[in-house]
PDB file of C-alpha atoms in Angstrom:
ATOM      1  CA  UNK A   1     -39.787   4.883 -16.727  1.00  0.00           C
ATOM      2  CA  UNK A   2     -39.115   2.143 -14.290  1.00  0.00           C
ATOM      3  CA  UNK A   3     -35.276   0.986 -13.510  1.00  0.00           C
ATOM      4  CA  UNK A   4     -35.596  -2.084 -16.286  1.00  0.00           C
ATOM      5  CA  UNK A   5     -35.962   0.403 -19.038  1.00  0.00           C
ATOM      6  CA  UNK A   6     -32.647   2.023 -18.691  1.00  0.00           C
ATOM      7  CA  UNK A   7     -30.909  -1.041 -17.334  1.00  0.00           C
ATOM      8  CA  UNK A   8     -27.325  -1.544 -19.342  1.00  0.00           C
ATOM      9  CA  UNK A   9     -27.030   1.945 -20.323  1.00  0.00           C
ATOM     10  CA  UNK A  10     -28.451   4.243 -23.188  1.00  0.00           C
ATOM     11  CA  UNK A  11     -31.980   3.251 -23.733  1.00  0.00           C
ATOM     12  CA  UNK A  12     -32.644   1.371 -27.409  1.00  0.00           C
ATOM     13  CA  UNK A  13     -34.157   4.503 -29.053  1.00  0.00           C
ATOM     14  CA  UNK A  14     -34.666   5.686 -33.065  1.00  0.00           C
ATOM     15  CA  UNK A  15     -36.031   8.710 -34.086  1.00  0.00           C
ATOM     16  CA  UNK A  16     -35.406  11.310 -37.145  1.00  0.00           C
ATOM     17  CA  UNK A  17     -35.445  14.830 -37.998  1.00  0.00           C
ATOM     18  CA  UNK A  18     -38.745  15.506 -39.001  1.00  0.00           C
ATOM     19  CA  UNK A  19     -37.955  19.298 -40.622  1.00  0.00           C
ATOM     20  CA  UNK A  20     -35.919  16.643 -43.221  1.00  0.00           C
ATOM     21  CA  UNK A  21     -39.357  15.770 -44.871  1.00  0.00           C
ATOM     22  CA  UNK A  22     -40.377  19.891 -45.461  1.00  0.00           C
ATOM     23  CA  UNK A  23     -36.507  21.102 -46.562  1.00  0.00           C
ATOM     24  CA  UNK A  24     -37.246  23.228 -50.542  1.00  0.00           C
ATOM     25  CA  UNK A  25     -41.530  23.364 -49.188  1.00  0.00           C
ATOM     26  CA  UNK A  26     -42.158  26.946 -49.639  1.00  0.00           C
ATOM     27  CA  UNK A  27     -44.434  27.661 -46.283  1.00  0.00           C
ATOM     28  CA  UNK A  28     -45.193  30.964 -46.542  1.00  0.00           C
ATOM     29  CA  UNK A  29     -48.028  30.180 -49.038  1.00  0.00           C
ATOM     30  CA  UNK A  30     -49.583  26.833 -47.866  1.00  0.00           C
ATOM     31  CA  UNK A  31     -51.206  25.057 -50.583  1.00  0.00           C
ATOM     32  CA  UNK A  32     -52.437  21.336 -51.190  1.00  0.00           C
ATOM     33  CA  UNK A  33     -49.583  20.508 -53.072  1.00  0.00           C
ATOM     34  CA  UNK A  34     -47.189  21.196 -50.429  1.00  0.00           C
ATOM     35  CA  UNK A  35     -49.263  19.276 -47.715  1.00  0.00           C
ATOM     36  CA  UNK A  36     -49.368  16.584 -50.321  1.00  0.00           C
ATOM     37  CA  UNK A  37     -45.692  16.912 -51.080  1.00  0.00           C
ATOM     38  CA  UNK A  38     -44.537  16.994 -46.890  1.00  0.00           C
ATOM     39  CA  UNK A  39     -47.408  14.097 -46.196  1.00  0.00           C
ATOM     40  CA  UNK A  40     -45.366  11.676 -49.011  1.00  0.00           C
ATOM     41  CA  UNK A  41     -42.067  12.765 -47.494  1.00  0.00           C
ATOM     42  CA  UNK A  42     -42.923  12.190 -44.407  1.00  0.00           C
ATOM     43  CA  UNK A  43     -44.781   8.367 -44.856  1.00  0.00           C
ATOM     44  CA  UNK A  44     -41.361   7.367 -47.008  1.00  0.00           C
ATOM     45  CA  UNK A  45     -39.271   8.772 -43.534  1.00  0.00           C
ATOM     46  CA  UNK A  46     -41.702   6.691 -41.399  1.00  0.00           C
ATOM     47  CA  UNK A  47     -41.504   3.301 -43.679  1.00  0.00           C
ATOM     48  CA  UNK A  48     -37.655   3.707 -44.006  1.00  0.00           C
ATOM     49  CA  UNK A  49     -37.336   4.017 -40.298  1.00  0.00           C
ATOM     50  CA  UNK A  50     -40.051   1.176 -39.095  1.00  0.00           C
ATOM     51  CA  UNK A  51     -37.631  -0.847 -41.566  1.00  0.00           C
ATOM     52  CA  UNK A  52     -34.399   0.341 -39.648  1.00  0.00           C
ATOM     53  CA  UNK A  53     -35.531   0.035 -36.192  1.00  0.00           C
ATOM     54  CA  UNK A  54     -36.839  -3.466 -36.588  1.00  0.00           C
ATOM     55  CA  UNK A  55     -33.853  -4.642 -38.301  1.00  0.00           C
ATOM     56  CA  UNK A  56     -31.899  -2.450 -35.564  1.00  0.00           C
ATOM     57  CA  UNK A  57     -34.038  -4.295 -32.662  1.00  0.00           C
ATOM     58  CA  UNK A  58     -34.859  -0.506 -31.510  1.00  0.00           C
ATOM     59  CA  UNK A  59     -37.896   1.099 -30.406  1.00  0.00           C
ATOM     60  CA  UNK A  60     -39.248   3.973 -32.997  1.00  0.00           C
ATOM     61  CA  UNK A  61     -40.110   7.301 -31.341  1.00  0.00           C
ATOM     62  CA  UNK A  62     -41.826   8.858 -34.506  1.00  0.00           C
ATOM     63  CA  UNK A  63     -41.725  13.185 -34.236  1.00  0.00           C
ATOM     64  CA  UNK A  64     -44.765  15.313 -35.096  1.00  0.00           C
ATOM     65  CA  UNK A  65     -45.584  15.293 -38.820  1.00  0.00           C
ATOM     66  CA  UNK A  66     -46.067  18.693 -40.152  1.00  0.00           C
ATOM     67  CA  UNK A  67     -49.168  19.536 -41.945  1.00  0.00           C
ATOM     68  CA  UNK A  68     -49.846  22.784 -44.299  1.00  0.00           C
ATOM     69  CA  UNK A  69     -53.550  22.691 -44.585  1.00  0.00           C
ATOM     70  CA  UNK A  70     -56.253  22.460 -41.378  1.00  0.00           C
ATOM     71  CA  UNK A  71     -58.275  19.770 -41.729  1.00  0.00           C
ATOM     72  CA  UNK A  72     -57.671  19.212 -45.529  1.00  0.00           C
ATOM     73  CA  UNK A  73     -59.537  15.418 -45.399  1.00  0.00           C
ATOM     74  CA  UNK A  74     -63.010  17.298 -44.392  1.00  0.00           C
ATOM     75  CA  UNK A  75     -63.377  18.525 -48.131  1.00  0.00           C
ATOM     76  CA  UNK A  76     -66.764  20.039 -46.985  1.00  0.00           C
ATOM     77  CA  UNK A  77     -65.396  22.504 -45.256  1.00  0.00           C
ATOM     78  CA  UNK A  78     -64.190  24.036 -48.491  1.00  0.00           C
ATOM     79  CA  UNK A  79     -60.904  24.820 -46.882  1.00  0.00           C
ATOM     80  CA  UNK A  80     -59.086  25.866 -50.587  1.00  0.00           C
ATOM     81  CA  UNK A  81     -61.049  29.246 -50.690  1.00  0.00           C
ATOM     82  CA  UNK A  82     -58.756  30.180 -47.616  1.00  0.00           C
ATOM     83  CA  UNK A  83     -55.101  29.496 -48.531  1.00  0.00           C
ATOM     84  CA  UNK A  84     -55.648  25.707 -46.875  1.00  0.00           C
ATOM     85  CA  UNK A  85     -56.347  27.865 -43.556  1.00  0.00           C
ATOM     86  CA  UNK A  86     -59.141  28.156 -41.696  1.00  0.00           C
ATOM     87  CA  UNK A  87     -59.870  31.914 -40.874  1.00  0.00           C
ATOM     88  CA  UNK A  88     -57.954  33.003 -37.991  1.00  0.00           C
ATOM     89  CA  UNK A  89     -56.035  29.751 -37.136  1.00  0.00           C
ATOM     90  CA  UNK A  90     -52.287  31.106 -38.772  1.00  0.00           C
ATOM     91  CA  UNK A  91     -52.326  33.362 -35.571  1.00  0.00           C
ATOM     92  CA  UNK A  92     -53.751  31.107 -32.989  1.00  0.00           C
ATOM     93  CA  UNK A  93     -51.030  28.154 -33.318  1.00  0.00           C
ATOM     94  CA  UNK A  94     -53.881  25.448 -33.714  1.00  0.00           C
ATOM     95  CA  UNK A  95     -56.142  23.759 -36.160  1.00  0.00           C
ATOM     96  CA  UNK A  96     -58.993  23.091 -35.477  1.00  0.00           C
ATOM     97  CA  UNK A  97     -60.964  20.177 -34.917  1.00  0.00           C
TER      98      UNK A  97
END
């Protein structure tokens, strides 16, 4: 950040909680209707806060969304015969691409 950014003190920043959006989601079983549940949650959290920081004049730092399904929009992958998890990616902390 250059010395402009931070001029006049705390810089203009919004963000949110993002675990706020997956609170009552049981995750020990993913399934699509918990991705599908989280994914509303979270786009209602984004539009409320795009509407807050541009009536707050404040720039929106938006967190990681969480997702409970790898790659759930490449439906030929057939990703429901395996819990919404690829084989082997629960252990390797990544989904693949």
């Amino acid at each position: 950040d250059d010395s402009t950014f931070h001029a006049g003190g705390t810089p203009r920043v919004l963000t949110w909680d993002p675990t706020v959006a997956t609170r009552g989601l049981d995750d020990s079983t993913p399934s699509i209707g918990n991705h599908l549940d989280a994914g509303g949650r979270q786009l209602e959290l984004l539009r409320d806060a795009v509407a807050i920081a541009r009536l707050a004049n404040r720039t929106l730092a938006v967190p990681r969304f969480t997702c409970f399904c790898d790659k759930v929009w490449g439906g030929h992958d057939n990703i429901f015969n395996f819990d919404c998890h690829y084989p082997g990616s629960k252990d390797s902390g990544h989904i693949p691409g």
